């Protein structure tokens, strides 16, 4: 997601913890036995576009606006996943599901090996998939304004260190990884169905940045770091990292509102991008919950 979403016409309200908790008590507890898809946007305008696209299919999804930037995205996603998992676990007996007194060996192994906050808890994630969805920038020649990108991977392109010899990623520094792979099968299926619906869509990597690109030099540097970059946003890596911690696959869906490069407000097409996001969302249930 690019800078226009912070400084122009799009609402930046972020969910309060109480609101998030109430939402997941309502949605997840009442359907504890149903595994669902969580869609995470940054702002309300994106959330509303997704909900318009889902229409009467929205019952199969939870859609939240977690806030702008990778930190808000990761925190909001993790909170949503934790609330939903706890609600589903607490509600299971009320739904008629008796927990076994002693899990079998396979269950015990899965619980102990599950990464992140659910490790060793015996809780099952309430979602089968997490999707980071919103508008963002497209790299010229790879993702045109008004088109869509379903990413093959989410990369934190500015997570690392500047050195006298140039930028070193967190991977090169040995401090972790700046890359989370998307669910390859679902990403390919979603791209195929979007194309079948007549929508322009591409793959490649979605880069996540904390400062939206505003110059040709910065755009060129990002492409040097991530040669297969197609889209730029500010939340995808945060969402994907939270999902990975819970052992849940992730996707990133970007509708392109502007070209990555020199900041040209006259060329921004936010409405067109939101319309494309709405159109893409209209087929998500068929692709992601079948």
PDB file of C-alpha atoms in Angstrom:
ATOM      1  CA  UNK A   1       0.000   0.000   0.000  1.00  0.00           C
ATOM      2  CA  UNK A   2       1.386   3.369  -0.958  1.00  0.00           C
ATOM      3  CA  UNK A   3       1.619   6.782   0.641  1.00  0.00           C
ATOM      4  CA  UNK A   4      -1.603   8.079  -0.835  1.00  0.00           C
ATOM      5  CA  UNK A   5      -3.520   5.871   1.525  1.00  0.00           C
ATOM      6  CA  UNK A   6      -2.025   7.685   4.486  1.00  0.00           C
ATOM      7  CA  UNK A   7      -2.095  11.281   3.343  1.00  0.00           C
ATOM      8  CA  UNK A   8      -5.140  11.571   1.125  1.00  0.00           C
ATOM      9  CA  UNK A   9      -8.749  10.482   0.967  1.00  0.00           C
ATOM     10  CA  UNK A  10      -8.694   7.027   2.512  1.00  0.00           C
ATOM     11  CA  UNK A  11      -9.719   6.534   6.126  1.00  0.00           C
ATOM     12  CA  UNK A  12      -6.947   5.249   8.397  1.00  0.00           C
ATOM     13  CA  UNK A  13      -8.998   4.164  11.401  1.00  0.00           C
ATOM     14  CA  UNK A  14      -7.572   1.174  13.184  1.00  0.00           C
ATOM     15  CA  UNK A  15      -9.494  -1.432  15.130  1.00  0.00           C
ATOM     16  CA  UNK A  16      -9.590  -1.133  18.900  1.00  0.00           C
ATOM     17  CA  UNK A  17      -8.862  -4.286  20.865  1.00  0.00           C
ATOM     18  CA  UNK A  18     -12.356  -4.315  22.352  1.00  0.00           C
ATOM     19  CA  UNK A  19     -13.950  -4.103  18.925  1.00  0.00           C
ATOM     20  CA  UNK A  20     -11.739  -6.863  17.581  1.00  0.00           C
ATOM     21  CA  UNK A  21     -12.509  -9.076  20.559  1.00  0.00           C
ATOM     22  CA  UNK A  22     -16.242  -8.534  20.216  1.00  0.00           C
ATOM     23  CA  UNK A  23     -16.137  -9.271  16.508  1.00  0.00           C
ATOM     24  CA  UNK A  24     -14.400 -12.588  16.953  1.00  0.00           C
ATOM     25  CA  UNK A  25     -16.559 -13.610  19.891  1.00  0.00           C
ATOM     26  CA  UNK A  26     -19.518 -13.134  17.554  1.00  0.00           C
ATOM     27  CA  UNK A  27     -18.126 -14.642  14.376  1.00  0.00           C
ATOM     28  CA  UNK A  28     -15.708 -17.322  15.516  1.00  0.00           C
ATOM     29  CA  UNK A  29     -17.526 -18.585  18.604  1.00  0.00           C
ATOM     30  CA  UNK A  30     -20.812 -19.029  16.768  1.00  0.00           C
ATOM     31  CA  UNK A  31     -19.064 -21.025  14.044  1.00  0.00           C
ATOM     32  CA  UNK A  32     -16.309 -22.701  16.033  1.00  0.00           C
ATOM     33  CA  UNK A  33     -16.487 -25.902  14.003  1.00  0.00           C
ATOM     34  CA  UNK A  34     -16.043 -24.059  10.675  1.00  0.00           C
ATOM     35  CA  UNK A  35     -12.568 -23.220   9.466  1.00  0.00           C
ATOM     36  CA  UNK A  36     -12.607 -19.904   7.693  1.00  0.00           C
ATOM     37  CA  UNK A  37     -10.485 -17.385   5.794  1.00  0.00           C
ATOM     38  CA  UNK A  38      -9.195 -14.205   7.432  1.00  0.00           C
ATOM     39  CA  UNK A  39      -8.724 -11.202   5.138  1.00  0.00           C
ATOM     40  CA  UNK A  40      -6.586  -8.379   6.496  1.00  0.00           C
ATOM     41  CA  UNK A  41      -6.687  -4.900   4.958  1.00  0.00           C
ATOM     42  CA  UNK A  42      -4.975  -1.753   6.159  1.00  0.00           C
ATOM     43  CA  UNK A  43      -7.839   0.756   6.085  1.00  0.00           C
ATOM     44  CA  UNK A  44     -11.617   0.806   6.083  1.00  0.00           C
ATOM     45  CA  UNK A  45     -11.927   1.765   2.398  1.00  0.00           C
ATOM     46  CA  UNK A  46     -10.145  -1.459   1.438  1.00  0.00           C
ATOM     47  CA  UNK A  47     -12.175  -3.500   3.925  1.00  0.00           C
ATOM     48  CA  UNK A  48     -15.419  -2.113   2.510  1.00  0.00           C
ATOM     49  CA  UNK A  49     -14.336  -2.869  -1.076  1.00  0.00           C
ATOM     50  CA  UNK A  50     -13.590  -6.470  -0.092  1.00  0.00           C
ATOM     51  CA  UNK A  51     -16.946  -6.819   1.688  1.00  0.00           C
ATOM     52  CA  UNK A  52     -18.807  -5.394  -1.301  1.00  0.00           C
ATOM     53  CA  UNK A  53     -17.106  -7.943  -3.502  1.00  0.00           C
ATOM     54  CA  UNK A  54     -17.832 -10.833  -1.149  1.00  0.00           C
ATOM     55  CA  UNK A  55     -21.503  -9.876  -0.915  1.00  0.00           C
ATOM     56  CA  UNK A  56     -23.558 -12.737   0.514  1.00  0.00           C
ATOM     57  CA  UNK A  57     -20.400 -14.875   0.567  1.00  0.00           C
ATOM     58  CA  UNK A  58     -18.995 -12.775   3.420  1.00  0.00           C
ATOM     59  CA  UNK A  59     -20.232 -15.337   5.953  1.00  0.00           C
ATOM     60  CA  UNK A  60     -17.279 -17.536   4.991  1.00  0.00           C
ATOM     61  CA  UNK A  61     -14.721 -14.816   5.776  1.00  0.00           C
ATOM     62  CA  UNK A  62     -13.663 -12.463   8.524  1.00  0.00           C
ATOM     63  CA  UNK A  63     -12.427  -9.118   7.171  1.00  0.00           C
ATOM     64  CA  UNK A  64     -10.547  -6.640   9.350  1.00  0.00           C
ATOM     65  CA  UNK A  65      -8.740  -3.333   8.883  1.00  0.00           C
ATOM     66  CA  UNK A  66      -5.609  -3.798  10.987  1.00  0.00           C
ATOM     67  CA  UNK A  67      -3.874  -0.472  10.302  1.00  0.00           C
ATOM     68  CA  UNK A  68      -1.137   0.913   8.092  1.00  0.00           C
ATOM     69  CA  UNK A  69       2.375  -0.520   7.988  1.00  0.00           C
ATOM     70  CA  UNK A  70       3.970  -3.886   8.735  1.00  0.00           C
ATOM     71  CA  UNK A  71       3.887  -3.516  12.532  1.00  0.00           C
ATOM     72  CA  UNK A  72       0.160  -2.701  12.718  1.00  0.00           C
ATOM     73  CA  UNK A  73      -0.569  -5.399  10.149  1.00  0.00           C
ATOM     74  CA  UNK A  74       1.333  -8.067  12.083  1.00  0.00           C
ATOM     75  CA  UNK A  75      -0.123  -7.055  15.445  1.00  0.00           C
ATOM     76  CA  UNK A  76      -3.678  -6.860  14.147  1.00  0.00           C
ATOM     77  CA  UNK A  77      -3.406 -10.179  12.347  1.00  0.00           C
ATOM     78  CA  UNK A  78      -1.897 -11.951  15.343  1.00  0.00           C
ATOM     79  CA  UNK A  79      -4.590 -10.559  17.647  1.00  0.00           C
ATOM     80  CA  UNK A  80      -7.334 -11.706  15.278  1.00  0.00           C
ATOM     81  CA  UNK A  81      -5.828 -15.183  14.978  1.00  0.00           C
ATOM     82  CA  UNK A  82      -5.415 -15.499  18.742  1.00  0.00           C
ATOM     83  CA  UNK A  83      -8.961 -14.325  19.509  1.00  0.00           C
ATOM     84  CA  UNK A  84     -10.441 -16.676  16.923  1.00  0.00           C
ATOM     85  CA  UNK A  85      -8.424 -19.704  18.025  1.00  0.00           C
ATOM     86  CA  UNK A  86      -9.250 -19.129  21.688  1.00  0.00           C
ATOM     87  CA  UNK A  87     -12.937 -18.582  20.931  1.00  0.00           C
ATOM     88  CA  UNK A  88     -13.117 -21.697  18.778  1.00  0.00           C
ATOM     89  CA  UNK A  89     -11.390 -23.780  21.433  1.00  0.00           C
ATOM     90  CA  UNK A  90     -13.571 -22.470  24.245  1.00  0.00           C
ATOM     91  CA  UNK A  91     -16.759 -23.021  22.271  1.00  0.00           C
ATOM     92  CA  UNK A  92     -16.006 -26.535  21.027  1.00  0.00           C
ATOM     93  CA  UNK A  93     -17.741 -28.406  23.915  1.00  0.00           C
ATOM     94  CA  UNK A  94     -20.842 -26.208  23.496  1.00  0.00           C
ATOM     95  CA  UNK A  95     -20.991 -27.282  19.874  1.00  0.00           C
ATOM     96  CA  UNK A  96     -21.044 -30.917  20.886  1.00  0.00           C
ATOM     97  CA  UNK A  97     -17.397 -31.714  20.310  1.00  0.00           C
ATOM     98  CA  UNK A  98     -15.895 -33.617  23.239  1.00  0.00           C
ATOM     99  CA  UNK A  99     -12.157 -33.135  23.596  1.00  0.00           C
ATOM    100  CA  UNK A 100     -10.305 -36.445  23.947  1.00  0.00           C
ATOM    101  CA  UNK A 101      -8.904 -37.030  27.408  1.00  0.00           C
ATOM    102  CA  UNK A 102      -5.548 -37.984  25.951  1.00  0.00           C
ATOM    103  CA  UNK A 103      -4.531 -36.964  22.407  1.00  0.00           C
ATOM    104  CA  UNK A 104      -3.128 -39.682  20.190  1.00  0.00           C
ATOM    105  CA  UNK A 105       0.506 -39.619  19.112  1.00  0.00           C
ATOM    106  CA  UNK A 106      -0.168 -37.782  15.842  1.00  0.00           C
ATOM    107  CA  UNK A 107      -2.175 -35.066  17.589  1.00  0.00           C
ATOM    108  CA  UNK A 108       0.449 -34.641  20.275  1.00  0.00           C
ATOM    109  CA  UNK A 109       3.192 -34.369  17.674  1.00  0.00           C
ATOM    110  CA  UNK A 110       1.274 -31.767  15.664  1.00  0.00           C
ATOM    111  CA  UNK A 111       0.518 -29.702  18.747  1.00  0.00           C
ATOM    112  CA  UNK A 112       4.101 -29.748  19.971  1.00  0.00           C
ATOM    113  CA  UNK A 113       5.556 -28.878  16.566  1.00  0.00           C
ATOM    114  CA  UNK A 114       3.104 -26.099  15.707  1.00  0.00           C
ATOM    115  CA  UNK A 115       5.011 -22.792  15.554  1.00  0.00           C
ATOM    116  CA  UNK A 116       4.281 -19.614  17.430  1.00  0.00           C
ATOM    117  CA  UNK A 117       1.612 -18.867  20.042  1.00  0.00           C
ATOM    118  CA  UNK A 118      -0.280 -22.140  19.565  1.00  0.00           C
ATOM    119  CA  UNK A 119       2.770 -24.338  20.163  1.00  0.00           C
ATOM    120  CA  UNK A 120       1.978 -26.966  22.764  1.00  0.00           C
ATOM    121  CA  UNK A 121      -1.488 -25.571  23.513  1.00  0.00           C
ATOM    122  CA  UNK A 122      -3.510 -28.204  21.702  1.00  0.00           C
ATOM    123  CA  UNK A 123      -5.534 -25.404  20.074  1.00  0.00           C
ATOM    124  CA  UNK A 124      -6.347 -25.667  16.392  1.00  0.00           C
ATOM    125  CA  UNK A 125      -6.121 -22.537  14.227  1.00  0.00           C
ATOM    126  CA  UNK A 126      -9.589 -21.166  13.446  1.00  0.00           C
ATOM    127  CA  UNK A 127      -8.560 -20.240   9.895  1.00  0.00           C
ATOM    128  CA  UNK A 128      -7.251 -22.243   6.978  1.00  0.00           C
ATOM    129  CA  UNK A 129      -5.796 -19.180   5.227  1.00  0.00           C
ATOM    130  CA  UNK A 130      -4.880 -15.537   5.829  1.00  0.00           C
ATOM    131  CA  UNK A 131      -5.000 -13.022   2.966  1.00  0.00           C
ATOM    132  CA  UNK A 132      -3.371  -9.587   2.971  1.00  0.00           C
ATOM    133  CA  UNK A 133      -5.546  -7.533   0.622  1.00  0.00           C
ATOM    134  CA  UNK A 134      -5.460  -3.912  -0.455  1.00  0.00           C
ATOM    135  CA  UNK A 135      -4.313  -1.392  -2.995  1.00  0.00           C
ATOM    136  CA  UNK A 136      -0.687  -0.585  -3.719  1.00  0.00           C
ATOM    137  CA  UNK A 137       1.954   0.335  -6.237  1.00  0.00           C
ATOM    138  CA  UNK A 138       2.871  -1.654  -9.312  1.00  0.00           C
ATOM    139  CA  UNK A 139       6.311  -1.824 -10.899  1.00  0.00           C
ATOM    140  CA  UNK A 140       6.072  -0.503 -14.471  1.00  0.00           C
ATOM    141  CA  UNK A 141       6.053  -3.227 -17.082  1.00  0.00           C
ATOM    142  CA  UNK A 142       5.100  -5.838 -14.489  1.00  0.00           C
ATOM    143  CA  UNK A 143       1.813  -4.708 -12.964  1.00  0.00           C
ATOM    144  CA  UNK A 144      -0.149  -1.946 -14.673  1.00  0.00           C
ATOM    145  CA  UNK A 145      -2.325   0.558 -12.858  1.00  0.00           C
ATOM    146  CA  UNK A 146      -5.797  -0.925 -12.482  1.00  0.00           C
ATOM    147  CA  UNK A 147      -4.537  -4.522 -12.582  1.00  0.00           C
ATOM    148  CA  UNK A 148      -4.119  -7.084  -9.813  1.00  0.00           C
ATOM    149  CA  UNK A 149      -1.150  -8.908  -8.314  1.00  0.00           C
ATOM    150  CA  UNK A 150      -1.427 -12.239  -6.514  1.00  0.00           C
ATOM    151  CA  UNK A 151       2.022 -12.577  -5.020  1.00  0.00           C
ATOM    152  CA  UNK A 152       4.217 -15.656  -4.998  1.00  0.00           C
ATOM    153  CA  UNK A 153       6.045 -14.296  -1.951  1.00  0.00           C
ATOM    154  CA  UNK A 154       5.982 -11.401   0.493  1.00  0.00           C
ATOM    155  CA  UNK A 155       9.349  -9.728   1.122  1.00  0.00           C
ATOM    156  CA  UNK A 156      10.291  -7.008   3.619  1.00  0.00           C
ATOM    157  CA  UNK A 157      12.437  -5.094   1.153  1.00  0.00           C
ATOM    158  CA  UNK A 158      13.826  -2.530   3.599  1.00  0.00           C
ATOM    159  CA  UNK A 159      14.435  -4.845   6.569  1.00  0.00           C
ATOM    160  CA  UNK A 160      18.193  -4.869   7.044  1.00  0.00           C
ATOM    161  CA  UNK A 161      21.105  -2.480   7.364  1.00  0.00           C
ATOM    162  CA  UNK A 162      22.876   0.153   5.321  1.00  0.00           C
ATOM    163  CA  UNK A 163      26.625  -0.440   5.004  1.00  0.00           C
ATOM    164  CA  UNK A 164      29.462   1.356   3.195  1.00  0.00           C
ATOM    165  CA  UNK A 165      29.047  -1.268   0.471  1.00  0.00           C
ATOM    166  CA  UNK A 166      25.290  -0.870   0.211  1.00  0.00           C
ATOM    167  CA  UNK A 167      22.184  -2.442   1.711  1.00  0.00           C
ATOM    168  CA  UNK A 168      22.346  -5.806   3.455  1.00  0.00           C
ATOM    169  CA  UNK A 169      19.104  -7.670   4.055  1.00  0.00           C
ATOM    170  CA  UNK A 170      18.305  -9.248   7.397  1.00  0.00           C
ATOM    171  CA  UNK A 171      18.971 -12.596   5.687  1.00  0.00           C
ATOM    172  CA  UNK A 172      22.505 -11.524   4.711  1.00  0.00           C
ATOM    173  CA  UNK A 173      23.076 -10.231   8.234  1.00  0.00           C
ATOM    174  CA  UNK A 174      22.115 -13.630   9.632  1.00  0.00           C
ATOM    175  CA  UNK A 175      19.291 -12.249  11.788  1.00  0.00           C
ATOM    176  CA  UNK A 176      16.354 -14.056  10.244  1.00  0.00           C
ATOM    177  CA  UNK A 177      14.421 -13.958   7.008  1.00  0.00           C
ATOM    178  CA  UNK A 178      12.759 -11.137   5.117  1.00  0.00           C
ATOM    179  CA  UNK A 179      10.741 -13.505   2.918  1.00  0.00           C
ATOM    180  CA  UNK A 180       7.554 -15.495   3.436  1.00  0.00           C
ATOM    181  CA  UNK A 181       6.382 -17.685   0.577  1.00  0.00           C
ATOM    182  CA  UNK A 182       2.736 -17.586  -0.405  1.00  0.00           C
ATOM    183  CA  UNK A 183       0.683 -20.758  -0.666  1.00  0.00           C
ATOM    184  CA  UNK A 184       1.796 -21.689  -4.186  1.00  0.00           C
ATOM    185  CA  UNK A 185      -1.220 -23.801  -5.113  1.00  0.00           C
ATOM    186  CA  UNK A 186      -3.793 -21.257  -3.961  1.00  0.00           C
ATOM    187  CA  UNK A 187      -1.889 -18.350  -5.505  1.00  0.00           C
ATOM    188  CA  UNK A 188      -1.810 -20.077  -8.883  1.00  0.00           C
ATOM    189  CA  UNK A 189      -5.469 -21.043  -8.634  1.00  0.00           C
ATOM    190  CA  UNK A 190      -6.524 -17.517  -7.707  1.00  0.00           C
ATOM    191  CA  UNK A 191      -4.564 -15.989 -10.580  1.00  0.00           C
ATOM    192  CA  UNK A 192      -6.141 -18.468 -12.982  1.00  0.00           C
ATOM    193  CA  UNK A 193      -9.675 -17.706 -11.812  1.00  0.00           C
ATOM    194  CA  UNK A 194      -9.088 -13.953 -11.940  1.00  0.00           C
ATOM    195  CA  UNK A 195      -7.875 -14.311 -15.506  1.00  0.00           C
ATOM    196  CA  UNK A 196     -10.898 -16.450 -16.361  1.00  0.00           C
ATOM    197  CA  UNK A 197     -13.076 -13.651 -14.991  1.00  0.00           C
ATOM    198  CA  UNK A 198     -11.441 -11.235 -17.435  1.00  0.00           C
ATOM    199  CA  UNK A 199      -9.320  -9.408 -14.874  1.00  0.00           C
ATOM    200  CA  UNK A 200      -5.694  -8.440 -15.544  1.00  0.00           C
ATOM    201  CA  UNK A 201      -3.467 -10.182 -12.999  1.00  0.00           C
ATOM    202  CA  UNK A 202       0.201 -11.038 -12.562  1.00  0.00           C
ATOM    203  CA  UNK A 203       2.407 -12.882 -10.093  1.00  0.00           C
ATOM    204  CA  UNK A 204       5.872 -12.138  -8.774  1.00  0.00           C
ATOM    205  CA  UNK A 205       6.931 -10.841  -5.374  1.00  0.00           C
ATOM    206  CA  UNK A 206       5.063  -8.231  -3.360  1.00  0.00           C
ATOM    207  CA  UNK A 207       7.569  -6.070  -1.506  1.00  0.00           C
ATOM    208  CA  UNK A 208       6.646  -4.600   1.848  1.00  0.00           C
ATOM    209  CA  UNK A 209       8.146  -1.248   2.819  1.00  0.00           C
ATOM    210  CA  UNK A 210       7.739   1.151   5.731  1.00  0.00           C
ATOM    211  CA  UNK A 211       8.268   4.199   3.509  1.00  0.00           C
ATOM    212  CA  UNK A 212       6.405   4.259   0.210  1.00  0.00           C
ATOM    213  CA  UNK A 213       8.617   4.731  -2.830  1.00  0.00           C
ATOM    214  CA  UNK A 214       8.617   8.230  -4.307  1.00  0.00           C
ATOM    215  CA  UNK A 215      11.615   8.371  -6.644  1.00  0.00           C
ATOM    216  CA  UNK A 216      12.938   6.489  -9.644  1.00  0.00           C
ATOM    217  CA  UNK A 217      16.180   5.821  -7.763  1.00  0.00           C
ATOM    218  CA  UNK A 218      14.374   4.105  -4.888  1.00  0.00           C
ATOM    219  CA  UNK A 219      12.288   2.047  -7.311  1.00  0.00           C
ATOM    220  CA  UNK A 220      15.450   0.909  -9.096  1.00  0.00           C
ATOM    221  CA  UNK A 221      17.087   0.004  -5.784  1.00  0.00           C
ATOM    222  CA  UNK A 222      14.075  -2.109  -4.792  1.00  0.00           C
ATOM    223  CA  UNK A 223      14.241  -3.975  -8.081  1.00  0.00           C
ATOM    224  CA  UNK A 224      17.949  -4.557  -7.529  1.00  0.00           C
ATOM    225  CA  UNK A 225      17.181  -6.084  -4.126  1.00  0.00           C
ATOM    226  CA  UNK A 226      14.115  -8.013  -5.311  1.00  0.00           C
ATOM    227  CA  UNK A 227      14.457  -8.652  -9.069  1.00  0.00           C
ATOM    228  CA  UNK A 228      11.038 -10.282  -9.446  1.00  0.00           C
ATOM    229  CA  UNK A 229       9.135  -7.543  -7.585  1.00  0.00           C
ATOM    230  CA  UNK A 230       5.713  -6.777  -9.080  1.00  0.00           C
ATOM    231  CA  UNK A 231       3.913  -4.803  -6.377  1.00  0.00           C
ATOM    232  CA  UNK A 232       4.736  -2.593  -3.416  1.00  0.00           C
ATOM    233  CA  UNK A 233       2.670  -2.424  -0.257  1.00  0.00           C
ATOM    234  CA  UNK A 234       3.134  -1.723   3.422  1.00  0.00           C
ATOM    235  CA  UNK A 235       1.428  -4.671   5.124  1.00  0.00           C
ATOM    236  CA  UNK A 236       1.919  -7.991   3.304  1.00  0.00           C
ATOM    237  CA  UNK A 237       5.050  -9.207   5.077  1.00  0.00           C
ATOM    238  CA  UNK A 238       3.578  -8.311   8.478  1.00  0.00           C
ATOM    239  CA  UNK A 239       0.379 -10.227   7.789  1.00  0.00           C
ATOM    240  CA  UNK A 240       2.272 -13.217   6.386  1.00  0.00           C
ATOM    241  CA  UNK A 241       4.674 -13.299   9.330  1.00  0.00           C
ATOM    242  CA  UNK A 242       1.807 -13.419  11.825  1.00  0.00           C
ATOM    243  CA  UNK A 243       0.101 -16.170   9.831  1.00  0.00           C
ATOM    244  CA  UNK A 244       3.342 -18.159   9.692  1.00  0.00           C
ATOM    245  CA  UNK A 245       3.698 -17.933  13.470  1.00  0.00           C
ATOM    246  CA  UNK A 246       0.316 -19.635  13.764  1.00  0.00           C
ATOM    247  CA  UNK A 247       1.179 -22.248  11.150  1.00  0.00           C
ATOM    248  CA  UNK A 248      -1.353 -20.869   8.645  1.00  0.00           C
ATOM    249  CA  UNK A 249      -0.616 -20.272   4.928  1.00  0.00           C
ATOM    250  CA  UNK A 250      -0.906 -16.759   3.526  1.00  0.00           C
ATOM    251  CA  UNK A 251      -1.580 -14.908   0.291  1.00  0.00           C
ATOM    252  CA  UNK A 252      -1.220 -11.280  -0.752  1.00  0.00           C
ATOM    253  CA  UNK A 253      -3.670  -9.666  -3.170  1.00  0.00           C
ATOM    254  CA  UNK A 254      -2.870  -6.146  -4.415  1.00  0.00           C
ATOM    255  CA  UNK A 255      -4.943  -3.928  -6.683  1.00  0.00           C
ATOM    256  CA  UNK A 256      -2.620  -1.446  -8.376  1.00  0.00           C
ATOM    257  CA  UNK A 257      -3.441   2.227  -7.861  1.00  0.00           C
ATOM    258  CA  UNK A 258      -0.189   3.812  -9.061  1.00  0.00           C
ATOM    259  CA  UNK A 259       3.210   3.091 -10.547  1.00  0.00           C
ATOM    260  CA  UNK A 260       6.112   2.547  -8.158  1.00  0.00           C
ATOM    261  CA  UNK A 261       8.518   5.436  -8.736  1.00  0.00           C
ATOM    262  CA  UNK A 262       8.260   9.228  -8.835  1.00  0.00           C
ATOM    263  CA  UNK A 263       5.346  10.458  -6.750  1.00  0.00           C
ATOM    264  CA  UNK A 264       2.718  11.723  -9.190  1.00  0.00           C
ATOM    265  CA  UNK A 265      -0.598  12.311  -7.483  1.00  0.00           C
ATOM    266  CA  UNK A 266      -2.347  13.160 -10.740  1.00  0.00           C
ATOM    267  CA  UNK A 267      -1.676   9.625 -11.948  1.00  0.00           C
ATOM    268  CA  UNK A 268      -3.109   7.882  -8.905  1.00  0.00           C
ATOM    269  CA  UNK A 269      -6.231   5.831  -9.623  1.00  0.00           C
ATOM    270  CA  UNK A 270      -7.429   4.879  -6.175  1.00  0.00           C
ATOM    271  CA  UNK A 271     -11.065   4.363  -7.159  1.00  0.00           C
ATOM    272  CA  UNK A 272     -10.091   2.103 -10.058  1.00  0.00           C
ATOM    273  CA  UNK A 273      -7.892   0.072  -7.728  1.00  0.00           C
ATOM    274  CA  UNK A 274     -10.660  -0.269  -5.137  1.00  0.00           C
ATOM    275  CA  UNK A 275     -13.049  -1.343  -7.903  1.00  0.00           C
ATOM    276  CA  UNK A 276     -10.515  -3.976  -9.017  1.00  0.00           C
ATOM    277  CA  UNK A 277     -10.157  -5.164  -5.418  1.00  0.00           C
ATOM    278  CA  UNK A 278     -13.937  -5.466  -5.179  1.00  0.00           C
ATOM    279  CA  UNK A 279     -14.103  -7.418  -8.434  1.00  0.00           C
ATOM    280  CA  UNK A 280     -11.364  -9.799  -7.296  1.00  0.00           C
ATOM    281  CA  UNK A 281     -13.077 -10.342  -3.952  1.00  0.00           C
ATOM    282  CA  UNK A 282     -16.253 -11.482  -5.665  1.00  0.00           C
ATOM    283  CA  UNK A 283     -14.666 -14.817  -6.599  1.00  0.00           C
ATOM    284  CA  UNK A 284     -12.664 -15.478  -3.439  1.00  0.00           C
ATOM    285  CA  UNK A 285     -15.064 -17.946  -1.879  1.00  0.00           C
ATOM    286  CA  UNK A 286     -15.104 -20.194  -4.934  1.00  0.00           C
ATOM    287  CA  UNK A 287     -11.310 -20.255  -5.039  1.00  0.00           C
ATOM    288  CA  UNK A 288     -10.262 -20.155  -1.400  1.00  0.00           C
ATOM    289  CA  UNK A 289     -12.898 -22.122   0.490  1.00  0.00           C
ATOM    290  CA  UNK A 290     -13.620 -24.935  -1.978  1.00  0.00           C
TER     291      UNK A 290
END
